[in-house]
PDB file of C-alpha atoms in Angstrom:
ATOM      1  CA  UNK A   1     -13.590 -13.824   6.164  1.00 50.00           C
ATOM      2  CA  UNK A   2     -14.221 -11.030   8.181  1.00 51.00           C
ATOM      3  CA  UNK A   3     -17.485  -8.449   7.245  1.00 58.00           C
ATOM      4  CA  UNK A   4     -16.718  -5.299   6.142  1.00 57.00           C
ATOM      5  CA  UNK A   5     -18.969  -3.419   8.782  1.00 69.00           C
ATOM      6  CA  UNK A   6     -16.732  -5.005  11.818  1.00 89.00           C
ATOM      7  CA  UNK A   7     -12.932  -4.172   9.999  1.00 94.00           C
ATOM      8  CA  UNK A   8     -11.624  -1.579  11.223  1.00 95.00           C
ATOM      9  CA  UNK A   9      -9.882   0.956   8.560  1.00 96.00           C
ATOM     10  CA  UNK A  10      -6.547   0.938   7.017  1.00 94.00           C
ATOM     11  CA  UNK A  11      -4.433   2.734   9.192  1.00 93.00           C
ATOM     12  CA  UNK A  12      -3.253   6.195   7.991  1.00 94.00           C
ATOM     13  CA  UNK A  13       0.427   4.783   8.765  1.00 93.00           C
ATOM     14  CA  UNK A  14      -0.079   1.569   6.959  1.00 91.00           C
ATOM     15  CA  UNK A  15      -1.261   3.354   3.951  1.00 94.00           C
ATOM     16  CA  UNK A  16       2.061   5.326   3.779  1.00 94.00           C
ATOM     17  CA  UNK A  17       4.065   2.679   4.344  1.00 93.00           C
ATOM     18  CA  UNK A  18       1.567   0.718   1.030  1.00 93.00           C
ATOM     19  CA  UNK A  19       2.771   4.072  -0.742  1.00 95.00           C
ATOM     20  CA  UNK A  20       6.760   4.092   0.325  1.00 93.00           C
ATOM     21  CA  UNK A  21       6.713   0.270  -1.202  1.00 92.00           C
ATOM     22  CA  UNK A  22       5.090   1.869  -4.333  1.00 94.00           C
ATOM     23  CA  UNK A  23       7.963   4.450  -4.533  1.00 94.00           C
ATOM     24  CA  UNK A  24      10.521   1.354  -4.141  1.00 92.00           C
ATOM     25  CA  UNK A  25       8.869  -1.025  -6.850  1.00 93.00           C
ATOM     26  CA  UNK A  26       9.303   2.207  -9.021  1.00 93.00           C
ATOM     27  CA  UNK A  27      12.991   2.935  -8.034  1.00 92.00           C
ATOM     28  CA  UNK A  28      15.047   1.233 -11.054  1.00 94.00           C
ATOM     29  CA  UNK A  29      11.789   3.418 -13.179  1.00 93.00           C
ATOM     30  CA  UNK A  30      10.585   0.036 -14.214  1.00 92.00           C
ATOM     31  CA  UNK A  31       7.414  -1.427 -12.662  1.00 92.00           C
ATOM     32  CA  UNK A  32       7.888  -4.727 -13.819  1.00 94.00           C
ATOM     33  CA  UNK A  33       4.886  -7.689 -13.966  1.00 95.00           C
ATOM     34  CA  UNK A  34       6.047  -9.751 -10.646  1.00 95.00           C
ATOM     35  CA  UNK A  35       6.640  -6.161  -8.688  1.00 93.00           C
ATOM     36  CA  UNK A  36       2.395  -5.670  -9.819  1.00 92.00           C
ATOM     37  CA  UNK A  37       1.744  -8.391  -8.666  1.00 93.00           C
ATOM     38  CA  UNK A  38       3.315  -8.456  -5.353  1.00 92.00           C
ATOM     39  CA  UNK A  39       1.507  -4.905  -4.821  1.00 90.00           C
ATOM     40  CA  UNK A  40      -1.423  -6.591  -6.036  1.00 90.00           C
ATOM     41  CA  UNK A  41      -1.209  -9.370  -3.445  1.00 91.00           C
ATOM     42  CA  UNK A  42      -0.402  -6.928  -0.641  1.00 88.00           C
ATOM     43  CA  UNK A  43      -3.436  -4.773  -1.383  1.00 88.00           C
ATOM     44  CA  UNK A  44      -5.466  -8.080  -1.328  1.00 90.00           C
ATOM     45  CA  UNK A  45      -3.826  -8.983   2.009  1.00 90.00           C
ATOM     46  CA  UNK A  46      -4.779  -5.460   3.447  1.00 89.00           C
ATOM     47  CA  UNK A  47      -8.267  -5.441   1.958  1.00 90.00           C
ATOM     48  CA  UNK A  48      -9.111  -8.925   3.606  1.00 93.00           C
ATOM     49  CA  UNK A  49      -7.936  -7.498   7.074  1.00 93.00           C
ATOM     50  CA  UNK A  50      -9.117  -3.762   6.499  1.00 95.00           C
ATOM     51  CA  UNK A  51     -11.741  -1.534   5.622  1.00 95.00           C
ATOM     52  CA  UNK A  52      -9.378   0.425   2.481  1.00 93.00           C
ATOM     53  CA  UNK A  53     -11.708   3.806   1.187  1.00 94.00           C
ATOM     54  CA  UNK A  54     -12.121   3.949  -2.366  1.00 92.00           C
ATOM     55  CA  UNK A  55      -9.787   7.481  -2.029  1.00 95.00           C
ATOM     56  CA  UNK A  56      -6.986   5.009  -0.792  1.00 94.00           C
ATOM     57  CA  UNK A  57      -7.399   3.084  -3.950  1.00 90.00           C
ATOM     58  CA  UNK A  58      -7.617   5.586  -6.364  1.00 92.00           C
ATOM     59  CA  UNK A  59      -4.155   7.049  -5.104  1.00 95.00           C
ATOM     60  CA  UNK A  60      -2.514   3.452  -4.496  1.00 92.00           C
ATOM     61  CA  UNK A  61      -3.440   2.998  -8.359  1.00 89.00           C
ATOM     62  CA  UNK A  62      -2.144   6.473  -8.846  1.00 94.00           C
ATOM     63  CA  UNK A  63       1.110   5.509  -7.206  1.00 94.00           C
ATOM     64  CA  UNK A  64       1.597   2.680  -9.488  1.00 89.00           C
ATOM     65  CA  UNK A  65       1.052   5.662 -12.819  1.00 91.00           C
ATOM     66  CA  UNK A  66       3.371   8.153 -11.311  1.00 94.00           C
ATOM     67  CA  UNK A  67       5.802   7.300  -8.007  1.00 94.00           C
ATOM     68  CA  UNK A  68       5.076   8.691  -5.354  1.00 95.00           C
ATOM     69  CA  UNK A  69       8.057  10.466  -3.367  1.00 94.00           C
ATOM     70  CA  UNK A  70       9.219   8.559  -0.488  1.00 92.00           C
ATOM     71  CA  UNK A  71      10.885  11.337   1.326  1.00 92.00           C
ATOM     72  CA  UNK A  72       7.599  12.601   1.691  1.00 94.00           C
ATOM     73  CA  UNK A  73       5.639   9.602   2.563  1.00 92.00           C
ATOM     74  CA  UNK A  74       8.248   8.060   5.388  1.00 90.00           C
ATOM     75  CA  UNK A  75       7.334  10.382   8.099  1.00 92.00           C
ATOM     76  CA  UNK A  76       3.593   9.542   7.629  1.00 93.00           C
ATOM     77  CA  UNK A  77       5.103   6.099   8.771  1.00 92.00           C
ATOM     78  CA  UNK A  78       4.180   7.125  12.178  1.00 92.00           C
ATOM     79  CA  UNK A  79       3.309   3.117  13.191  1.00 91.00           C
ATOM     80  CA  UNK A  80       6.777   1.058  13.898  1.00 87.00           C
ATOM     81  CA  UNK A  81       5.011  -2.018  13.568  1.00 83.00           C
ATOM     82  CA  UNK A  82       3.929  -1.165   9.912  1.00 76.00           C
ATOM     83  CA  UNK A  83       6.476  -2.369   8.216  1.00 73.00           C
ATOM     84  CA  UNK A  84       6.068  -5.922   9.825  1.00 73.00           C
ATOM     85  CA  UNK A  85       2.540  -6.005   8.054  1.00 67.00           C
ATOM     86  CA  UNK A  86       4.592  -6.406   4.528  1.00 63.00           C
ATOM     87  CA  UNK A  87       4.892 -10.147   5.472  1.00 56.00           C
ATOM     88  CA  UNK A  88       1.702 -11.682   6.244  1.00 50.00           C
TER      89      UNK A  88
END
């Protein structure tokens, strides 16, 4: 396990792209048990591997309240490898 003084922070693009899977899991306007839980193992993942600010919580917790708009969030994708992060 790594410390949390030598992780480097969660990546402004990674965040977004944590956000745009938000907006997805609330797409059918249903955030279902297993589609928490997934987000909740993905924000595990990225808090094992990353230094996430308490800010970056508070609005992935606020995503899971009120979806976020993706439209929005997909240009802060700025990272192309991002998305391969989803699958750890």
């Amino acid at each position: 396990m790594t410390d949390a003084s030598q992780k480097l922070p969660l990546p402004d693009s990674t965040f977004h792209m944590l956000r745009c899977v938000t907006a997805i899991v609330h797409a059918d306007d249903v955030v279902k048990k297993e589609e928490r839980q997934f987000l909740k193992t993905l924000v595990t993942y990225f808090e094992v591997n990353f230094s996430i600010s308490d800010a970056h919580t508070v609005q992935l917790m606020q995503d899971l309240q009120l979806a976020p708009e993706i439209d929005e969030l997909l240009p802060q994708v700025t990272d192309p490898t991002a998305p391969s992060n989803l699958v750890p």
